[in-house]
Short mmCIF file of C-alpha atoms in Angstrom, two decimals:
data_model
loop_
_atom_site.label_atom_id
_atom_site.label_comp_id
_atom_site.label_asym_id
_atom_site.label_seq_id
_atom_site.Cartn_x
_atom_site.Cartn_y
_atom_site.Cartn_z
CA MET A 22 57.16 -71.03 80.63
CA ASP A 23 56.06 -67.52 78.33
CA GLN A 24 59.16 -67.37 76.14
CA THR A 25 58.04 -70.33 73.95
CA PRO A 26 56.34 -68.49 70.60
CA PRO A 27 53.14 -68.19 70.85
CA VAL A 28 50.50 -70.76 69.62
CA PRO A 29 49.38 -69.98 65.99
CA LEU A 30 45.29 -69.51 66.45
CA GLY A 31 45.27 -71.86 62.97
CA ALA A 32 46.71 -74.83 65.17
CA ILE A 33 43.68 -73.71 68.02
CA TYR A 34 41.33 -73.84 65.32
CA GLY A 35 42.44 -77.28 63.50
CA LEU A 36 42.62 -78.70 66.92
CA PHE A 37 39.55 -77.76 68.14
CA PHE A 38 37.33 -77.92 65.75
CA ARG A 39 38.36 -81.57 65.23
CA ILE A 40 37.54 -82.47 68.36
CA GLY A 41 34.25 -80.77 68.33
CA LEU A 42 33.11 -82.19 64.90
CA PHE A 43 34.05 -85.76 66.84
CA SER A 44 32.46 -85.37 70.20
CA PHE A 45 29.32 -87.73 69.94
CA GLY A 46 27.29 -88.82 72.55
CA GLY A 47 30.04 -87.23 75.23
CA GLN A 48 32.26 -84.88 75.63
CA LEU A 49 35.50 -85.49 74.73
CA THR A 50 37.53 -83.09 77.29
CA SER A 51 39.99 -86.20 77.35
CA TRP A 52 41.21 -85.55 74.20
CA ILE A 53 41.64 -82.04 74.90
CA HIS A 54 43.74 -82.77 77.98
CA ARG A 55 45.56 -85.65 75.15
CA GLU A 56 46.65 -83.13 72.87
CA VAL A 57 46.65 -80.04 74.97
CA VAL A 58 48.98 -81.15 77.74
CA LEU A 59 50.46 -84.92 75.87
CA VAL A 60 51.04 -84.38 73.05
CA ARG A 61 51.77 -80.90 72.45
CA GLY A 62 53.28 -79.71 75.75
CA TRP A 63 50.96 -76.47 75.71
CA MET A 64 49.82 -76.72 79.30
CA THR A 65 51.12 -78.30 82.46
CA ASN A 66 48.73 -81.37 83.85
CA GLU A 67 47.96 -79.06 86.54
CA GLU A 68 46.92 -75.78 84.65
CA PHE A 69 45.05 -77.83 82.69
CA LEU A 70 42.93 -79.54 85.40
CA SER A 71 42.82 -76.52 87.67
CA GLY A 72 40.99 -75.35 84.39
CA MET A 73 39.09 -78.18 83.92
CA ALA A 74 37.35 -77.71 87.65
CA LEU A 75 36.88 -74.02 86.95
CA SER A 76 35.06 -74.62 84.03
CA GLN A 77 32.66 -77.41 85.79
CA ILE A 78 32.06 -74.60 88.43
CA LEU A 79 31.17 -71.92 85.95
CA PRO A 80 27.46 -72.25 83.90
CA GLY A 81 27.58 -73.47 80.47
CA VAL A 82 28.59 -76.91 79.06
CA ASN A 83 32.26 -78.24 80.55
CA SER A 84 34.06 -78.87 77.32
CA THR A 85 33.11 -75.49 75.72
CA ASN A 86 34.18 -73.91 78.73
CA THR A 87 37.47 -75.80 78.65
CA ALA A 88 37.75 -74.30 75.19
CA VAL A 89 37.44 -71.22 76.24
CA PHE A 90 39.75 -71.47 78.97
CA VAL A 91 42.65 -73.05 77.04
CA GLY A 92 42.10 -70.68 74.67
CA GLN A 93 42.61 -67.67 76.87
CA ARG A 94 45.47 -69.32 78.61
CA LEU A 95 47.11 -69.63 75.15
CA ARG A 96 46.41 -66.59 72.96
CA GLY A 97 44.11 -64.27 74.97
CA VAL A 98 40.84 -63.04 73.70
CA TRP A 99 41.53 -63.91 70.47
CA GLY A 100 42.76 -67.55 71.34
CA ALA A 101 39.42 -68.18 73.51
CA THR A 102 36.97 -66.66 70.71
CA VAL A 103 39.04 -69.19 67.81
CA ALA A 104 38.61 -71.94 70.27
CA ILE A 105 34.88 -71.95 70.67
CA THR A 106 34.05 -70.61 67.47
CA ALA A 107 35.95 -73.95 66.11
CA MET A 108 34.58 -76.23 68.57
CA LEU A 109 31.18 -75.33 67.87
CA THR A 110 31.29 -75.37 63.88
CA GLY A 111 31.21 -79.04 63.22
CA PRO A 112 28.28 -79.63 65.76
CA PHE A 113 26.66 -76.76 64.33
CA PHE A 114 26.65 -78.02 60.65
CA ALA A 115 26.01 -81.33 61.29
CA VAL A 116 22.96 -80.67 64.15
CA ILE A 117 21.14 -79.13 61.35
CA LEU A 118 22.07 -81.23 58.65
CA ALA A 119 20.71 -84.19 60.78
CA GLY A 120 17.41 -82.04 60.80
CA ILE A 121 17.12 -81.85 57.40
CA PHE A 122 17.68 -85.91 57.13
CA TYR A 123 15.84 -86.06 60.37
CA LYS A 124 13.11 -88.74 59.23
CA TRP A 125 16.24 -91.04 57.89
CA VAL A 126 18.43 -90.41 60.80
CA VAL A 127 15.87 -91.06 63.45
CA GLY A 128 14.31 -94.25 61.35
CA TRP A 129 17.47 -96.41 61.12
CA ASP A 130 18.68 -97.67 64.28
CA GLY A 131 22.20 -98.74 63.40
CA VAL A 132 23.27 -94.78 63.92
CA GLN A 133 21.85 -96.06 67.50
CA SER A 134 24.25 -98.39 67.68
CA ILE A 135 27.08 -96.53 66.39
CA MET A 136 26.74 -93.52 68.48
CA GLU A 137 26.60 -95.85 71.87
CA GLY A 138 29.93 -97.03 70.46
CA VAL A 139 31.62 -94.15 70.26
CA ALA A 140 29.98 -92.76 73.62
CA ALA A 141 31.47 -95.85 75.28
CA VAL A 142 35.07 -95.55 73.76
CA ALA A 143 34.90 -91.46 75.08
CA LEU A 144 33.98 -92.75 78.34
CA GLY A 145 37.17 -94.85 78.64
CA MET A 146 39.39 -92.20 77.34
CA LEU A 147 37.80 -90.12 79.75
CA ALA A 148 38.29 -93.00 82.47
CA ARG A 149 42.35 -93.13 81.52
CA MET A 150 42.56 -89.50 81.68
CA GLY A 151 40.94 -89.48 84.98
CA ILE A 152 43.23 -91.91 86.31
CA SER A 153 46.24 -90.55 85.08
CA ALA A 154 45.26 -87.25 86.09
CA GLY A 155 44.29 -88.48 89.05
CA ARG A 156 47.95 -90.09 89.85
CA GLY A 157 49.51 -87.07 88.54
CA VAL A 158 48.16 -84.60 91.41
CA THR A 159 47.74 -87.02 94.51
CA LYS A 160 50.74 -87.08 96.04
CA GLY A 161 50.46 -87.24 99.66
CA TRP A 162 47.32 -88.14 101.55
CA ALA A 163 45.46 -84.47 101.25
CA PRO A 164 45.04 -84.34 97.65
CA ALA A 165 44.01 -87.84 97.68
CA LEU A 166 41.34 -87.49 100.14
CA ALA A 167 40.17 -84.43 98.25
CA MET A 168 39.32 -86.54 95.17
CA LEU A 169 37.92 -89.44 96.92
CA VAL A 170 35.49 -87.32 98.62
CA THR A 171 34.36 -84.99 95.94
CA PHE A 172 34.26 -88.81 93.73
CA VAL A 173 31.75 -89.90 96.60
CA GLY A 174 30.08 -86.86 97.55
CA VAL A 175 29.01 -86.27 93.60
CA GLY A 176 29.31 -89.56 91.90
CA VAL A 177 28.26 -92.13 94.77
CA LEU A 178 25.93 -90.16 96.41
CA ARG A 179 25.14 -87.44 94.03
CA TRP A 180 24.75 -84.59 96.52
CA PRO A 181 25.01 -81.17 94.38
CA MET A 182 28.20 -80.68 92.42
CA LEU A 183 28.57 -76.84 93.48
CA GLY A 184 27.74 -77.80 97.25
CA VAL A 185 30.31 -80.41 97.58
CA VAL A 186 33.05 -78.50 95.61
CA ALA A 187 32.25 -75.23 98.00
CA VAL A 188 33.19 -77.50 100.70
CA VAL A 189 35.81 -79.66 99.52
CA ALA A 190 38.06 -77.02 97.29
CA PRO A 191 38.52 -74.28 99.73
CA ILE A 192 39.81 -77.12 102.60
CA SER A 193 42.16 -78.64 99.95
CA VAL A 194 43.64 -75.45 98.47
CA LEU A 195 44.22 -74.78 102.13
CA VAL A 196 46.43 -77.34 102.82
CA SER A 197 48.05 -76.99 99.63
CA TYR A 198 49.06 -73.37 100.44
CA TYR A 199 50.49 -74.20 103.67
CA GLN A 200 52.90 -76.87 101.51
CA VAL A 201 53.72 -74.63 99.11
CA ARG A 202 54.44 -71.91 102.10
CA SER A 203 56.54 -74.76 103.67
CA ASP A 204 58.18 -75.98 100.53
CA GLU A 205 59.74 -72.34 100.19
CA GLY A 206 60.71 -71.52 103.38
CA MET G 27 6.62 -58.67 62.84
CA LYS G 28 5.86 -62.65 63.68
CA ASP G 29 9.57 -63.41 62.68
CA GLU G 30 11.27 -60.57 64.57
CA ASN G 31 9.30 -61.76 67.50
CA ILE G 32 10.95 -65.14 67.46
CA TYR G 33 14.13 -63.99 67.04
CA LEU G 34 13.28 -61.98 70.07
CA ALA G 35 11.74 -64.89 71.92
CA LEU G 36 15.15 -67.25 71.04
CA VAL G 37 17.48 -64.46 73.07
CA VAL G 38 14.84 -63.98 76.23
CA ILE G 39 14.85 -67.59 76.21
CA LEU G 40 18.44 -69.00 75.61
CA ALA G 41 20.65 -66.14 77.46
CA PRO G 42 19.15 -66.77 80.94
CA LEU G 43 19.73 -70.52 80.11
CA SER G 44 23.15 -70.09 79.28
CA ILE G 45 23.99 -68.52 82.98
CA ALA G 46 21.31 -70.78 85.08
CA ALA G 47 22.03 -74.06 83.41
CA ILE G 48 25.26 -74.87 85.58
CA GLY G 49 26.38 -78.81 84.90
CA GLY G 50 26.57 -78.60 81.50
CA ALA G 51 23.00 -79.23 78.83
CA THR G 52 21.10 -81.80 81.27
CA GLY G 53 19.88 -78.32 83.14
CA ILE G 54 18.19 -76.65 79.74
CA TYR G 55 16.03 -79.46 78.76
CA ALA G 56 13.29 -78.97 81.24
CA PRO G 57 12.99 -75.25 80.28
CA LEU G 58 13.80 -75.32 77.18
CA GLN G 59 11.12 -78.03 76.87
CA HIS G 60 8.43 -76.17 78.74
CA GLU G 61 8.96 -72.42 77.13
CA THR G 62 8.87 -74.07 73.52
CA VAL G 63 6.23 -76.44 73.33
CA GLU G 64 4.15 -75.44 76.54
CA LEU G 65 4.20 -71.73 76.37
CA ARG G 66 4.71 -70.78 73.01
CA SER G 67 3.45 -73.85 71.01
CA TRP G 68 6.34 -73.38 68.78
CA LEU G 69 5.87 -77.31 68.18
CA THR G 70 4.59 -80.23 69.46
CA ALA G 71 5.65 -82.13 72.14
CA ARG G 72 6.50 -84.84 69.41
CA GLU G 73 8.61 -82.78 67.65
CA PHE G 74 10.71 -81.74 70.55
CA ILE G 75 11.06 -85.30 71.29
CA ASP G 76 12.77 -86.36 67.85
CA LEU G 77 14.57 -83.04 68.44
CA PHE G 78 16.31 -84.24 71.42
CA ALA G 79 16.85 -87.36 69.50
CA ILE G 80 18.48 -85.65 66.70
CA ALA G 81 20.71 -83.37 68.81
CA ARG G 82 21.74 -86.62 70.86
CA LEU G 83 22.99 -88.59 67.99
CA ALA G 84 24.99 -85.62 66.58
CA PRO G 85 28.11 -84.77 67.88
CA GLY G 86 28.60 -81.84 70.27
CA PRO G 87 27.38 -80.90 73.28
CA GLY G 88 23.62 -82.16 73.86
CA SER G 89 22.50 -78.19 74.03
CA MET G 90 23.05 -78.40 70.61
CA LEU G 91 19.45 -78.92 70.58
CA ALA G 92 19.01 -74.92 71.12
CA PRO G 93 20.56 -74.38 67.54
CA LEU G 94 18.16 -76.56 65.87
CA ILE G 95 14.96 -75.88 67.64
CA GLY G 96 16.24 -72.39 66.28
CA TRP G 97 16.72 -73.58 62.77
CA LYS G 98 13.01 -75.32 63.16
CA VAL G 99 11.50 -72.38 64.06
CA ALA G 100 13.14 -69.71 62.21
CA GLY G 101 15.44 -70.89 59.37
CA ILE G 102 19.71 -70.67 59.31
CA SER G 103 19.81 -67.14 61.29
CA GLY G 104 17.32 -68.78 63.74
CA ALA G 105 19.75 -71.58 64.32
CA LEU G 106 22.67 -68.78 64.42
CA LEU G 107 21.15 -66.55 66.88
CA ALA G 108 20.38 -69.56 69.32
CA THR G 109 23.87 -70.35 69.30
CA VAL G 110 24.96 -66.73 70.12
CA ALA G 111 22.24 -66.88 72.90
CA LEU G 112 23.21 -69.85 74.40
CA TYR G 113 26.98 -70.08 74.34
CA LEU G 114 28.11 -66.02 74.29
CA PRO G 115 26.77 -65.57 78.01
CA SER G 116 28.46 -68.59 79.83
CA SER G 117 31.77 -68.50 77.50
CA VAL G 118 32.38 -64.40 78.57
CA LEU G 119 31.90 -65.49 81.70
CA CYS G 120 34.65 -68.02 81.78
CA TYR G 121 36.53 -66.17 79.32
CA GLY G 122 36.66 -63.55 82.24
CA ALA G 123 37.36 -65.55 85.29
CA ALA G 124 39.74 -67.39 82.72
CA ARG G 125 41.58 -64.08 82.30
CA VAL G 126 41.63 -62.99 86.08
CA TRP G 127 43.06 -66.62 86.46
CA ASN G 128 45.95 -66.38 84.32
CA ARG G 129 47.02 -63.15 84.67
CA HIS G 130 48.18 -64.29 88.07
CA ARG G 131 49.97 -67.29 86.95
CA GLY G 132 53.37 -68.37 89.68
CA LYS G 133 52.38 -66.37 92.69
CA PRO G 134 52.29 -69.04 95.78
CA TRP G 135 48.18 -68.61 96.17
CA HIS G 136 47.73 -69.12 93.02
CA ARG G 137 50.05 -72.33 92.84
CA ALA G 138 48.48 -73.47 96.20
CA ILE G 139 44.73 -73.21 94.27
CA GLU G 140 45.97 -74.68 91.10
CA SER G 141 47.30 -77.99 92.75
CA GLY G 142 44.42 -77.72 95.60
CA LEU G 143 41.99 -77.66 92.82
CA SER G 144 43.51 -80.49 90.57
CA PRO G 145 42.35 -83.14 92.40
CA VAL G 146 38.59 -81.78 93.16
CA ALA G 147 38.80 -82.29 88.99
CA ALA G 148 40.19 -85.37 89.10
CA GLY G 149 37.37 -86.50 91.46
CA LEU G 150 34.55 -84.59 89.48
CA ILE G 151 36.00 -87.01 86.34
CA PHE G 152 35.09 -90.19 88.06
CA SER G 153 31.90 -88.71 89.14
CA GLY G 154 31.14 -87.98 85.36
CA ILE G 155 31.95 -91.41 83.83
CA LEU G 156 29.72 -93.15 86.83
CA ALA G 157 26.78 -90.62 86.23
CA LEU G 158 26.96 -91.74 82.29
CA LEU G 159 27.23 -95.04 83.52
CA ARG G 160 23.97 -95.33 85.36
CA LEU G 161 21.84 -93.58 82.73
CA GLY G 162 20.88 -96.63 81.87
CA GLU G 163 20.96 -96.92 78.10
CA THR G 164 24.41 -98.24 78.61
CA GLY G 165 24.54 -102.11 78.63
CA PRO G 166 27.41 -104.45 80.08
CA LEU G 167 29.00 -104.02 76.47
CA SER G 168 29.24 -100.30 77.18
CA TRP G 169 31.21 -101.07 80.51
CA PHE G 170 33.55 -103.66 78.97
CA THR G 171 34.27 -101.22 76.54
CA VAL G 172 35.34 -98.23 78.57
CA ALA G 173 37.60 -100.69 80.75
CA LEU G 174 39.32 -101.97 77.53
CA VAL G 175 39.62 -98.21 76.09
CA ALA G 176 40.88 -97.51 79.32
CA GLY G 177 43.25 -100.23 79.98
CA LEU G 178 44.66 -100.11 76.16
CA LEU G 179 45.52 -96.43 76.84
CA MET G 180 47.86 -96.80 79.62
CA TRP G 181 49.58 -99.86 78.10
CA ARG G 182 49.66 -97.96 74.43
CA PRO G 183 49.52 -94.11 75.29
CA LYS G 184 50.07 -93.05 71.70
CA LEU G 185 46.55 -94.50 70.20
CA HIS G 186 45.12 -92.09 68.45
CA PRO G 187 41.67 -91.01 69.57
CA LEU G 188 39.80 -91.52 65.84
CA LEU G 189 41.40 -94.96 66.03
CA LEU G 190 39.86 -96.07 69.12
CA ILE G 191 36.21 -94.18 68.06
CA GLY G 192 36.20 -95.88 64.59
CA CYS G 193 37.06 -99.26 66.07
CA GLY G 194 34.10 -98.73 68.78
CA ALA G 195 31.87 -97.45 66.12
CA LEU G 196 32.40 -100.46 64.23
CA VAL G 197 32.28 -103.11 66.65
CA PHE G 198 28.87 -101.73 68.02
CA PHE G 199 27.78 -101.57 64.70
CA LEU G 200 28.47 -105.21 63.46
CA LEU G 201 27.35 -106.47 67.18
CA HIS G 202 23.70 -105.01 66.44
CA VAL G 203 23.77 -106.25 62.73
CA ALA G 204 24.42 -109.39 64.10
CA GLY G 205 21.95 -109.01 67.03
CA ALA G 206 19.29 -108.02 64.98
#
C-alpha cells in the first residue's frame, strides 16, 4: 500500500479548502469520500469508513475530525494540520464576512432558500454515499445486521449514538475477527 | 485589562466544549448561549439568535458560531482564539487516535476492527440523513431533492459535487422567487 509516492501537502490543502468553502448547511463528508476514495484512490473504502466511524465516536465536529484522520493517514502530523486548517480557512473568513454584512444577509430571505437547496443536495450526496458504502461493506448477514441495528437504534428510535455504537461495534468487530481468522487459516 | 479577561474567558468556555461536545455542533449551542448571554452578558438574547442564524447560513460546521462570537466580543484576534480553543483539543485527540489506529495497519485485528466498524459507519450515515430531514425545516421539495440527487449520482457517479450544489441552489432560489 505504502510504496506509492506521498500525497503532496498542497494537494491536501487544495482539496480540503474547497470542501470547507462549499460545505453549506450540512457536512460534506460525502465529498471527502468521493475525492479521497473514488477519484484519487488515496484510501480504500473500508479505511475511510472506519475512520469516519472513529470521527463520529470521538468528540468534535465529524467533518473536521474526518479531515484530521485523512490528513494523518496520508502525511502524519503535517497532513492532519494542513487538512484541518484548510477545512476551516474558508468558513472562518466567510462567517466573519457574514457577520459584517449581517443585516443585509439576514434581511434577504433569498439567501435562506439558496442554503436550503445546497443543504438538500448535500444530503442527497450523503445518501448516495451511504448506499454505495453500505453495499460495499455488507457482504454477509453480520455486517448487514450491524448496519440495520445502528440505523434503527440511532436514526429511527433516536437512542444515544455512543450507547448504540458501544453495543453494536464490539459484536460486529468480534464477528469479523473470526471471519478474518478463518479466511487466513 | 478587560480584553485580557475576554480572551481568557473565551478559552475557558470553549476548550472544554471542544472535548465535551460529542456528535457535532448541536451540543455546544445551549452551553454557549448560557455562558455568553446569561452568565457574562456579552450578547443579548437577540444578538445570540442573529449570530446563530449567520453561522448557519455561512459555510462550514455550525460550531463556527464560536469564532463569530469571538469576533463580536474581541475582534479578529478573538475569532482566531475562539477557533483554536474550539477545534484544537478535539483535533489533537482525533490525531492521537488516528495515529495509533494507522500505525497498526495490516494486522489481523486491525482489519477485523476496520471491517467491523464500516457497517456501523454506514448505519450512522443513514441516521444522520434521517435526523437532518426530521428537523422540520425541510419540506417535500427537500425530500424530493435528496432522492433525485442520490439517484442521479447512482446513474452518473462522475457528476461533480459543485455542479449539483449550484443547480440545487439555483432551483431553490428560483422557486422561492416564483413563489414570493
